Amino acid sequence: MSQSYQGLEAEWHDLFWEAEEAANELPLIEEFLESIGGPSLYVGSGSGRLLGPLVLEGLEVSGLESSAEMVALSRKRWPEAKVVEGAWKDEEGEWSAILVPGFTFQLFENPRLELLRMASRVGKGGRAYLSLFFPWAELTGELPPVKWYSDREIELPDGQRGELWTKHVVIERKSLLKREHSYRLKGEDGTVIREEKTKQTIRFFVDAELERLFKKTGWKVSKEIFDFGEHDGDTVYVTTLFLERS
Ligand SMILES: C[S@@+](CC[C@H](N)C(=O)[O-])C[C@H]1O[C@@H](n2cnc3c(N)ncnc32)[C@H](O)[C@@H]1O
């Protein structure tokens, strides 16, 4: 089952990213693409937040996105960027590289199958780019399980507020994080005008498991970057991997 973004989750996606002040993944994708001589496919290109700037720089990359709403946002904001509406499992093109940034890989049900699919779409000498996050806050209990907590808030352009509430459970033996989200649109007086709930299952990976998966599916790691190049301290939250066919 594809975990496509719809409704307020799609509409507010970029606003939440902007409010987050998170480190920017764009320079890493640029670095990766610089060494690729041929067309690349960006899987789960979403609103075009990262795809748009890459295309404007003249990099040879196009998008694939399963949510019609995200595709519409992308085409409106970044008309220069080509995006195909469709699911990764139905993709049949041949590419020099496949990019799966923004944690989309963790939404896939069967990572081994998807790595094999990626290998078959790039052929010999092909490359891939992945970014994966590790849910330390959920695993350590820093974020409380089975309980709604306020995750993010944004001020909307019309003075209303957007709130994201989250509840999660971790199934450690299966390396799964199950999240429920409640997107709440609030009026200026604080009343809830609209609420939309979504569910997401995210797979997380320990190093040994990733190593095993890459080996079995014909990939090797050519570069690893931690926390988008801003790693500080012991805990790594995000790992970005440049892969090549072994
Ligand atoms: C976590 S968001 C990341 C969006 C974008 N990469 C970014 O960083 O802004 C995941 C995106 O992948 C899309 N998606 C999920 N499963 C997909 C699939 N199987 N094929 C294509 N797109 C998919 C969702 O609709 C959503 O837009």
XYZ file of N, CA and C and ligand atoms in Angstrom:
765
model
N 0.840 -1.204 0.000
C 0.000 0.000 0.000
C 0.877 1.257 0.000
N 0.565 2.171 -0.915
C 1.360 3.394 -0.997
C 0.912 4.371 0.100
N 1.867 5.049 0.696
C 1.512 6.015 1.745
C 1.604 7.433 1.160
N 0.631 7.755 0.310
C 0.613 9.056 -0.366
C 0.081 10.144 0.545
N 0.636 11.338 0.379
C 0.203 12.459 1.211
C -1.040 13.117 0.614
N -2.073 13.342 1.445
C -3.323 13.945 0.976
C -3.746 15.078 1.901
N -4.677 15.887 1.441
C -5.355 16.892 2.270
C -4.393 17.841 2.963
N -4.664 18.136 4.252
C -3.828 19.103 4.981
C -2.384 18.620 5.082
N -2.185 17.309 5.113
C -0.820 16.763 5.179
C -0.019 17.205 3.948
N -0.689 17.219 2.788
C -0.031 17.663 1.551
C 0.103 19.191 1.555
N -1.011 19.850 1.871
C -1.068 21.321 1.790
C -0.054 21.994 2.726
N 0.127 21.429 3.926
C 0.995 22.073 4.923
C 2.419 21.517 4.928
N 2.703 20.536 4.073
C 3.999 19.860 4.102
C 5.178 20.836 4.111
N 5.180 21.761 3.148
C 6.321 22.688 3.031
C 6.363 23.686 4.177
N 5.170 24.122 4.632
C 5.134 25.116 5.715
C 5.747 24.522 6.996
N 5.458 23.252 7.256
C 6.052 22.615 8.441
C 7.564 22.501 8.290
N 8.037 22.142 7.097
C 9.485 22.051 6.870
C 10.141 23.405 7.113
N 9.507 24.472 6.561
C 10.086 25.819 6.712
C 10.143 26.223 8.175
N 9.079 25.883 8.936
C 9.015 26.266 10.352
C 10.043 25.505 11.184
N 10.414 24.344 10.711
C 11.299 23.433 11.442
C 12.741 23.930 11.549
N 13.160 24.744 10.586
C 14.551 25.187 10.496
C 15.518 24.007 10.483
N 15.085 22.918 9.845
C 15.935 21.720 9.783
C 17.081 21.962 8.815
N 18.151 21.181 8.993
C 19.280 21.291 8.065
C 18.793 20.955 6.655
N 19.426 21.543 5.679
C 18.972 21.430 4.299
C 19.643 20.259 3.579
N 18.824 19.449 2.955
C 19.335 18.272 2.247
C 19.829 18.602 0.830
N 19.416 19.765 0.341
C 19.687 20.127 -1.053
C 21.179 20.035 -1.453
N 22.111 20.589 -0.652
C 23.523 20.514 -1.072
C 24.020 19.081 -1.240
N 23.469 18.163 -0.443
C 23.918 16.765 -0.571
C 23.427 16.154 -1.878
N 22.196 16.486 -2.252
C 21.659 15.943 -3.515
C 22.432 16.550 -4.685
N 22.758 17.839 -4.574
C 23.550 18.495 -5.637
C 24.896 17.790 -5.785
N 25.544 17.547 -4.644
C 26.859 16.871 -4.682
C 26.732 15.508 -5.352
N 25.686 14.770 -4.976
C 25.468 13.437 -5.541
C 25.264 13.524 -7.056
N 24.418 14.463 -7.481
C 24.060 14.539 -8.906
C 25.213 15.013 -9.782
N 26.136 15.779 -9.176
C 27.268 16.294 -9.969
C 28.061 15.183 -10.646
N 28.085 13.993 -9.989
C 28.916 12.904 -10.553
C 28.103 11.987 -11.466
N 26.847 12.299 -11.696
C 25.991 11.415 -12.496
C 25.892 11.964 -13.931
N 26.252 11.133 -14.884
C 26.164 11.604 -16.267
C 24.968 10.998 -16.969
N 23.791 11.531 -16.772
C 22.581 10.984 -17.404
C 21.371 11.307 -16.541
N 20.192 10.915 -16.991
C 18.976 11.297 -16.270
C 18.782 10.535 -14.945
N 18.303 11.261 -13.942
C 18.031 10.648 -12.636
C 16.560 10.797 -12.297
N 16.071 9.836 -11.527
C 14.674 9.866 -11.089
C 14.610 10.100 -9.589
N 13.812 11.073 -9.202
C 13.606 11.394 -7.791
C 12.264 10.796 -7.385
N 12.302 9.751 -6.540
C 11.082 9.042 -6.131
C 10.475 9.716 -4.898
N 9.185 10.043 -4.972
C 8.506 10.733 -3.869
C 8.919 12.200 -3.860
N 8.807 12.841 -5.012
C 9.323 14.219 -5.141
C 8.413 15.252 -4.479
N 7.250 14.807 -4.007
C 6.389 15.639 -3.167
C 5.979 16.942 -3.827
N 6.107 18.004 -3.063
C 5.694 19.337 -3.503
C 6.731 19.985 -4.412
N 7.831 19.300 -4.657
C 8.885 19.883 -5.497
C 9.874 20.721 -4.693
N 9.713 20.717 -3.368
C 10.551 21.494 -2.446
C 12.052 21.356 -2.757
N 12.487 20.137 -3.053
C 13.900 19.917 -3.383
C 14.100 19.753 -4.886
N 13.122 19.123 -5.545
C 13.245 18.880 -6.987
C 13.313 20.193 -7.778
N 12.447 21.150 -7.421
C 12.375 22.415 -8.164
C 13.729 23.109 -8.258
N 14.383 23.379 -7.121
C 15.693 24.049 -7.183
C 16.741 23.254 -7.966
N 16.683 21.918 -7.901
C 17.669 21.102 -8.640
C 17.485 21.304 -10.141
N 16.230 21.307 -10.581
C 15.946 21.470 -12.019
C 16.351 22.873 -12.468
N 16.078 23.870 -11.628
C 16.451 25.245 -11.995
C 17.959 25.407 -12.138
N 18.702 24.582 -11.409
C 20.170 24.633 -11.536
C 20.669 23.932 -12.797
N 19.744 23.287 -13.523
C 20.123 22.619 -14.770
C 20.481 21.159 -14.584
N 20.216 20.607 -13.405
C 20.543 19.189 -13.188
C 19.479 18.307 -13.851
N 19.919 17.176 -14.386
C 19.036 16.337 -15.195
C 18.269 15.360 -14.295
N 17.215 15.861 -13.666
C 16.450 15.038 -12.730
C 14.966 15.309 -12.913
N 14.159 14.227 -12.836
C 12.709 14.422 -12.905
C 12.075 13.673 -11.738
N 10.808 13.987 -11.471
C 10.157 13.477 -10.271
C 9.129 12.409 -10.563
N 8.899 11.589 -9.542
C 7.814 10.607 -9.562
C 7.107 10.755 -8.227
N 5.801 10.936 -8.254
C 5.088 11.210 -7.007
C 3.695 10.571 -7.087
N 3.333 9.832 -6.020
C 2.071 9.079 -6.077
C 0.852 9.907 -5.676
N 1.047 11.011 -4.980
C -0.108 11.804 -4.551
C -0.439 12.884 -5.590
N -1.673 12.832 -6.097
C -2.102 13.808 -7.104
C -2.018 15.224 -6.527
N -2.316 15.360 -5.239
C -2.280 16.702 -4.629
C -0.862 17.248 -4.562
N 0.088 16.382 -4.210
C 1.489 16.824 -4.161
C 1.976 17.162 -5.567
N 1.572 16.365 -6.547
C 1.975 16.632 -7.940
C 1.458 18.005 -8.367
N 0.198 18.296 -8.013
C -0.389 19.581 -8.407
C 0.371 20.744 -7.751
N 0.732 20.585 -6.477
C 1.494 21.642 -5.786
C 2.845 21.856 -6.468
N 3.478 20.742 -6.808
C 4.799 20.801 -7.430
C 4.731 21.500 -8.795
N 3.744 21.102 -9.605
C 3.653 21.678 -10.958
C 3.323 23.156 -10.902
N 2.551 23.543 -9.874
C 2.174 24.958 -9.755
C 3.384 25.805 -9.332
N 4.096 25.319 -8.320
C 5.208 26.125 -7.793
C 6.470 26.034 -8.644
N 6.691 24.852 -9.250
C 7.933 24.623 -10.011
C 7.570 24.081 -11.392
N 6.953 24.893 -12.245
C 6.490 24.384 -13.548
C 7.616 23.825 -14.420
N 8.851 24.244 -14.171
C 9.985 23.758 -14.995
C 10.309 22.297 -14.677
N 9.906 21.829 -13.498
C 10.303 20.479 -13.070
C 9.301 19.444 -13.551
N 9.784 18.471 -14.307
C 8.901 17.420 -14.808
C 8.611 16.421 -13.677
N 7.303 16.170 -13.467
C 6.904 15.187 -12.452
C 5.871 14.254 -13.069
N 6.078 12.972 -12.894
C 5.085 11.985 -13.336
C 4.276 11.579 -12.107
N 2.946 11.527 -12.275
C 2.107 11.065 -11.165
C 2.034 9.545 -11.236
N 2.528 8.888 -10.211
C 2.499 7.423 -10.232
C 3.247 6.858 -9.046
N 3.075 5.553 -8.854
C 3.737 4.872 -7.725
C 5.028 4.230 -8.208
N 5.984 4.190 -7.341
C 7.313 3.653 -7.648
C 7.237 2.212 -8.157
N 6.310 1.413 -7.605
C 6.237 0.009 -8.035
C 5.880 -0.119 -9.528
N 5.273 0.918 -10.105
C 4.872 0.841 -11.515
C 5.881 1.501 -12.455
N 6.981 1.986 -11.903
C 7.959 2.725 -12.701
C 8.768 1.751 -13.571
N 8.907 2.079 -14.839
C 9.598 1.118 -15.700
C 10.745 1.718 -16.507
N 11.105 2.948 -16.218
C 12.150 3.611 -16.993
C 13.544 3.101 -16.653
N 14.521 3.590 -17.418
C 15.934 3.287 -17.123
C 16.623 4.585 -16.787
N 17.389 4.578 -15.723
C 17.945 5.813 -15.195
C 19.421 5.633 -14.861
N 20.152 6.739 -14.820
C 21.540 6.661 -14.360
C 21.574 6.558 -12.834
N 20.573 7.182 -12.197
C 20.517 7.129 -10.727
C 19.070 7.272 -10.254
N 18.813 6.664 -9.084
C 17.509 6.800 -8.426
C 17.746 7.509 -7.103
N 16.965 8.543 -6.858
C 17.100 9.287 -5.600
C 15.843 9.098 -4.758
N 16.050 8.746 -3.496
C 14.905 8.656 -2.589
C 15.239 9.456 -1.323
N 15.217 10.783 -1.415
C 15.512 11.607 -0.237
C 14.270 11.770 0.641
N 14.392 12.601 1.657
C 13.230 12.978 2.481
C 12.557 11.802 3.167
N 13.263 10.700 3.423
C 12.772 9.564 4.224
C 11.694 8.721 3.537
N 11.429 8.987 2.252
C 10.368 8.240 1.563
C 10.650 6.739 1.551
N 11.920 6.363 1.486
C 12.278 4.938 1.465
C 11.707 4.216 2.691
N 11.592 4.937 3.799
C 11.111 4.312 5.036
C 9.602 4.055 5.037
N 8.921 4.579 4.024
C 7.486 4.323 3.895
C 7.223 3.033 3.118
N 8.260 2.499 2.466
C 8.076 1.298 1.657
C 7.923 0.082 2.570
N 7.018 -0.810 2.144
C 6.721 -1.984 2.965
C 7.847 -3.013 2.942
N 8.464 -3.164 1.762
C 9.459 -4.229 1.617
C 10.772 -3.641 1.078
N 11.678 -3.228 1.966
C 12.887 -2.531 1.511
C 13.779 -3.366 0.606
N 13.815 -4.678 0.838
C 14.676 -5.535 0.009
C 14.193 -5.520 -1.447
N 12.876 -5.649 -1.581
C 12.269 -5.629 -2.915
C 12.516 -4.290 -3.612
N 12.417 -3.200 -2.838
C 12.576 -1.868 -3.445
C 14.033 -1.613 -3.825
N 14.973 -2.147 -3.049
C 16.388 -1.998 -3.415
C 16.687 -2.793 -4.685
N 16.063 -3.966 -4.807
C 16.236 -4.768 -6.029
C 15.627 -4.036 -7.222
N 14.458 -3.425 -6.983
C 13.795 -2.671 -8.052
C 14.685 -1.500 -8.485
N 15.287 -0.821 -7.494
C 16.175 0.307 -7.813
C 17.353 -0.185 -8.649
N 17.910 -1.329 -8.254
C 19.069 -1.875 -8.976
C 18.674 -2.182 -10.422
N 17.460 -2.716 -10.599
C 17.050 -3.091 -11.966
C 16.734 -1.861 -12.821
N 16.437 -0.734 -12.208
C 16.125 0.478 -12.979
C 17.376 1.267 -13.382
N 18.506 0.992 -12.715
C 19.715 1.756 -13.064
C 20.729 0.949 -13.879
N 20.636 -0.365 -13.805
C 21.606 -1.173 -14.548
C 23.009 -1.094 -13.949
N 23.962 -1.700 -14.671
C 25.350 -1.807 -14.191
C 25.957 -0.406 -14.040
N 26.703 -0.197 -12.965
C 27.357 1.099 -12.773
C 26.418 2.191 -12.277
N 25.147 1.818 -12.082
C 24.157 2.812 -11.661
C 24.341 3.235 -10.202
N 23.697 4.334 -9.873
C 23.850 4.903 -8.520
C 22.493 5.111 -7.863
N 22.543 5.301 -6.541
C 21.313 5.627 -5.811
C 21.649 6.536 -4.629
N 20.650 7.278 -4.202
C 20.788 8.210 -3.084
C 19.633 7.931 -2.123
N 19.944 7.751 -0.847
C 18.891 7.523 0.158
C 19.143 8.394 1.363
N 18.091 8.905 1.975
C 18.279 9.462 3.317
C 17.295 8.782 4.253
N 17.815 8.421 5.428
C 17.055 7.626 6.389
C 17.171 8.270 7.760
N 16.066 8.335 8.487
C 16.190 8.876 9.846
C 16.017 7.772 10.868
N 16.597 7.983 12.024
C 16.496 7.002 13.096
C 15.701 7.636 14.242
N 14.621 6.977 14.682
C 13.717 7.625 15.644
C 14.195 7.539 17.100
N 15.320 8.195 17.389
C 15.885 8.128 18.738
C 14.901 8.624 19.792
N 14.222 9.734 19.494
C 13.348 10.337 20.502
C 12.211 9.386 20.870
N 11.719 8.645 19.889
C 10.638 7.688 20.153
C 11.191 6.455 20.877
N 12.378 6.005 20.470
C 12.941 4.784 21.062
C 13.375 4.978 22.515
N 13.852 6.178 22.831
C 14.329 6.415 24.196
C 13.194 6.851 25.125
N 12.019 7.113 24.556
C 10.890 7.552 25.383
C 10.878 9.058 25.606
N 11.836 9.760 24.983
C 11.839 11.227 25.077
C 10.508 11.778 24.552
N 9.980 11.131 23.524
C 8.614 11.420 23.074
C 7.735 10.307 23.639
N 6.659 10.671 24.326
C 5.869 9.649 25.035
C 5.078 8.756 24.073
N 5.115 7.421 24.271
C 4.344 6.545 23.388
C 2.852 6.549 23.730
N 2.035 6.189 22.760
C 0.587 5.980 22.934
C -0.103 7.185 23.570
N 0.291 8.358 23.213
C -0.269 9.550 23.837
C -0.135 10.692 22.824
N -1.200 11.462 22.615
C -1.105 12.574 21.666
C -0.190 13.670 22.223
N 0.734 14.154 21.425
C 1.546 15.305 21.818
C 1.591 16.311 20.676
N 1.801 17.569 21.046
C 1.879 18.622 20.042
C 3.223 18.495 19.329
N 3.188 18.307 18.023
C 4.398 18.010 17.256
C 4.947 19.285 16.611
N 4.087 19.999 15.883
C 4.512 21.233 15.205
C 3.340 22.193 15.091
N 3.677 23.460 14.964
C 2.637 24.493 14.793
C 3.093 25.487 13.743
N 2.141 25.967 12.967
C 2.491 27.008 11.997
C 1.437 28.103 11.996
N 1.902 29.293 11.673
C 1.011 30.437 11.459
C 0.684 30.427 9.974
N -0.611 30.391 9.652
C -0.982 30.364 8.234
C -1.097 31.794 7.708
N -0.952 31.954 6.391
C -0.932 33.311 5.830
C -2.182 34.133 6.187
N -3.351 33.468 6.392
C -4.596 34.216 6.682
C -4.828 34.443 8.180
N -3.831 34.207 9.016
C -3.965 34.461 10.451
C -4.448 33.248 11.229
N -4.895 32.207 10.517
C -5.300 30.989 11.221
C -4.047 30.193 11.615
N -4.263 29.138 12.434
C -3.114 28.331 12.861
C -3.248 26.905 12.356
N -2.124 26.320 12.052
C -2.112 24.907 11.694
C -1.354 24.154 12.775
N -1.968 23.100 13.286
C -1.287 22.311 14.318
C -1.184 20.860 13.878
N -0.058 20.266 14.227
C 0.123 18.838 13.981
C 0.301 18.159 15.328
N -0.624 17.245 15.636
C -0.521 16.427 16.843
C -0.175 15.011 16.413
N 0.633 14.360 17.217
C 1.134 13.035 16.838
C 1.009 12.059 18.010
N 0.749 10.820 17.658
C 0.740 9.721 18.645
C 1.509 8.575 17.998
N 2.346 7.890 18.750
C 3.105 6.816 18.103
C 3.251 5.581 18.986
N 3.551 4.472 18.334
C 4.062 3.301 19.045
C 5.266 2.781 18.261
N 6.225 2.221 18.980
C 7.374 1.607 18.315
C 7.243 0.096 18.474
N 7.345 -0.631 17.362
C 7.380 -2.093 17.449
C 8.820 -2.478 17.161
N 9.596 -2.565 18.241
C 11.045 -2.676 18.091
C 11.460 -3.959 17.373
N 10.777 -5.046 17.682
C 11.179 -6.335 17.080
C 10.988 -6.318 15.568
N 10.105 -5.461 15.068
C 9.906 -5.377 13.613
C 10.540 -4.120 13.028
N 11.213 -3.340 13.865
C 11.817 -2.057 13.450
C 10.795 -1.139 12.777
N 9.630 -1.044 13.406
C 8.584 -0.188 12.844
C 8.172 0.894 13.835
N 7.954 2.077 13.285
C 7.387 3.178 14.059
C 6.024 3.453 13.440
N 4.971 3.295 14.252
C 3.627 3.569 13.725
C 3.166 4.896 14.298
N 2.784 5.787 13.400
C 2.384 7.118 13.836
C 0.973 7.433 13.395
N 0.243 8.118 14.276
C -1.019 8.721 13.845
C -0.800 10.217 13.919
N -1.312 10.918 12.921
C -1.207 12.368 12.914
C -2.589 12.982 12.920
N -2.732 14.076 13.638
C -3.977 14.850 13.586
C -3.596 16.265 13.148
N -4.080 16.640 11.968
C -3.829 17.992 11.438
C -5.021 18.851 11.822
N -4.791 19.928 12.562
C -5.897 20.745 13.054
C -5.772 22.185 12.566
N -6.807 22.614 11.866
C -6.865 24.006 11.438
C -7.637 24.772 12.496
N -7.005 25.797 13.097
C -7.643 26.539 14.188
C -7.877 27.984 13.791
N -9.054 28.496 14.164
C -9.389 29.893 13.897
C -8.632 30.819 14.844
N -8.792 32.120 14.625
C -8.053 33.088 15.456
C -8.426 32.976 16.929
N -9.681 32.508 17.219
C -10.105 32.353 18.623
C -9.725 30.977 19.198
N -9.002 30.176 18.448
C -8.511 28.893 18.964
C -9.446 27.708 18.742
N -10.605 27.925 18.134
C -11.502 26.773 17.904
C -11.028 25.963 16.692
N -11.248 24.654 16.776
C -10.848 23.784 15.667
C -11.886 23.889 14.543
N -11.424 24.337 13.364
C -12.317 24.520 12.217
C -12.380 23.225 11.401
N -11.257 22.525 11.375
C -11.179 21.315 10.569
C -10.118 20.409 11.174
N -10.381 19.119 11.167
C -9.367 18.179 11.655
C -9.264 17.019 10.680
N -8.040 16.646 10.354
C -7.845 15.485 9.481
C -6.833 14.552 10.126
N -7.162 13.252 10.145
C -6.243 12.288 10.755
C -5.617 11.397 9.684
N -4.346 11.097 9.868
C -3.661 10.187 8.941
C -2.865 9.164 9.755
N -2.501 8.086 9.105
C -1.677 7.059 9.759
C -0.467 6.794 8.884
N 0.658 6.504 9.510
C 1.889 6.264 8.764
C 2.678 5.138 9.434
N 3.209 4.256 8.646
C 4.105 3.232 9.199
C 5.487 3.481 8.620
N 6.448 3.666 9.506
C 7.810 4.004 9.082
C 8.765 2.906 9.543
N 9.559 2.430 8.611
C 10.543 1.402 8.953
C 11.863 2.086 9.298
N 12.529 1.613 10.362
C 13.854 2.172 10.633
C 14.887 1.042 10.587
N 16.137 1.432 10.417
C 17.179 0.443 10.137
C 18.377 0.641 11.054
N 18.876 -0.463 11.582
C 20.168 -0.393 12.279
C 21.249 -0.691 11.231
N 22.487 -0.261 11.524
C 23.568 -0.357 10.527
C 23.743 -1.772 9.968
N 23.711 -2.773 10.876
C 23.970 -4.145 10.439
C 22.902 -4.609 9.457
N 21.678 -4.222 9.715
C 20.571 -4.616 8.831
C 20.728 -3.965 7.446
N 21.130 -2.699 7.444
C 21.331 -2.003 6.168
C 22.439 -2.664 5.364
N 23.534 -2.967 6.065
C 24.683 -3.603 5.410
C 24.256 -4.910 4.743
N 23.457 -5.698 5.495
C 22.963 -6.990 4.990
C 22.064 -6.776 3.758
N 21.186 -5.782 3.856
C 20.256 -5.497 2.759
C 20.984 -5.080 1.488
N 21.977 -4.194 1.640
C 22.716 -3.713 0.468
C 23.468 -4.872 -0.196
N 24.078 -5.693 0.654
C 24.852 -6.823 0.134
C 23.953 -7.760 -0.676
N 22.774 -8.041 -0.126
C 21.848 -8.977 -0.781
C 21.245 -8.429 -2.060
N 21.216 -7.091 -2.195
C 20.502 -6.506 -3.332
C 21.451 -5.885 -4.358
N 22.771 -6.075 -4.143
C 23.739 -5.646 -5.156
C 24.114 -4.173 -5.085
N 24.112 -3.611 -3.877
C 24.529 -2.214 -3.715
C 25.711 -2.127 -2.765
N 26.574 -1.127 -2.978
C 27.585 -0.830 -1.949
C 27.597 0.673 -1.670
N 27.963 0.991 -0.432
C 27.931 2.394 -0.005
C 29.208 3.082 -0.466
N 29.075 4.192 -1.210
C 30.287 4.912 -1.602
C 30.524 6.135 -0.724
N 29.465 6.638 -0.081
C 29.647 7.758 0.846
C 28.507 7.774 1.866
N 28.846 8.139 3.108
C 27.850 8.260 4.178
C 27.967 9.651 4.783
N 26.855 10.313 4.960
C 26.886 11.662 5.556
C 25.898 11.673 6.711
N 26.317 12.250 7.827
C 25.457 12.221 9.007
C 24.817 13.579 9.268
N 23.530 13.522 9.592
C 22.741 14.723 9.909
C 22.963 15.843 8.884
N 22.871 15.488 7.637
C 23.002 16.423 6.497
C 24.304 17.228 6.577
N 25.333 16.596 7.135
C 26.636 17.262 7.210
C 26.783 18.159 8.429
N 25.778 18.151 9.308
C 25.858 19.013 10.501
C 25.912 18.182 11.772
N 26.467 16.979 11.669
C 26.486 16.075 12.824
C 27.348 16.622 13.955
N 26.800 16.503 15.160
C 27.465 17.054 16.325
C 27.063 16.157 17.506
N 28.002 15.564 18.205
C 27.648 14.694 19.338
C 27.600 13.238 18.920
N 27.006 12.392 19.805
C 27.048 10.940 19.576
C 25.903 10.430 18.709
N 24.764 11.056 18.844
C 23.564 10.497 18.240
C 23.395 10.949 16.795
N 23.253 9.985 15.899
C 23.011 10.316 14.490
C 21.515 10.167 14.225
N 20.889 11.240 13.812
C 19.440 11.206 13.542
C 19.153 10.858 12.088
N 19.987 11.398 11.174
C 19.737 11.169 9.747
C 21.027 10.696 9.067
N 20.909 9.620 8.338
C 22.051 9.137 7.554
C 21.712 9.249 6.070
N 22.604 9.871 5.323
C 22.430 9.958 3.872
C 23.459 9.043 3.232
N 23.006 8.266 2.275
C 23.891 7.276 1.659
C 23.968 7.478 0.158
N 25.198 7.531 -0.362
C 25.408 7.477 -1.802
C 25.734 6.002 -2.090
N 24.971 5.393 -2.972
C 25.157 3.963 -3.261
C 25.576 3.747 -4.696
N 26.315 2.681 -4.927
C 26.585 2.292 -6.312
C 26.412 0.791 -6.467
N 26.086 0.372 -7.666
C 25.895 -1.065 -7.904
C 27.215 -1.785 -7.675
N 27.136 -2.894 -6.928
C 28.382 -3.620 -6.641
C 28.611 -4.687 -7.705
C 8.189 12.121 3.397
S 7.469 12.853 1.935
C 8.915 13.513 1.175
C 8.642 14.509 0.086
C 9.887 15.138 -0.563
N 10.887 14.134 -0.948
C 10.509 16.148 0.374
O 11.524 15.824 1.014
O 9.980 17.246 0.469
C 7.108 11.388 1.033
C 6.502 11.619 -0.352
O 6.534 10.402 -1.087
C 5.272 10.142 -1.695
N 5.179 8.683 -1.831
C 4.965 7.771 -0.841
N 4.990 6.526 -1.333
C 5.262 6.640 -2.672
C 5.422 5.677 -3.732
N 5.319 4.382 -3.491
N 5.688 6.136 -4.978
C 5.808 7.481 -5.228
N 5.660 8.432 -4.255
C 5.392 8.014 -2.996
C 4.263 10.784 -0.740
O 3.034 11.087 -1.365
C 5.028 12.035 -0.298
O 4.828 13.133 -1.164
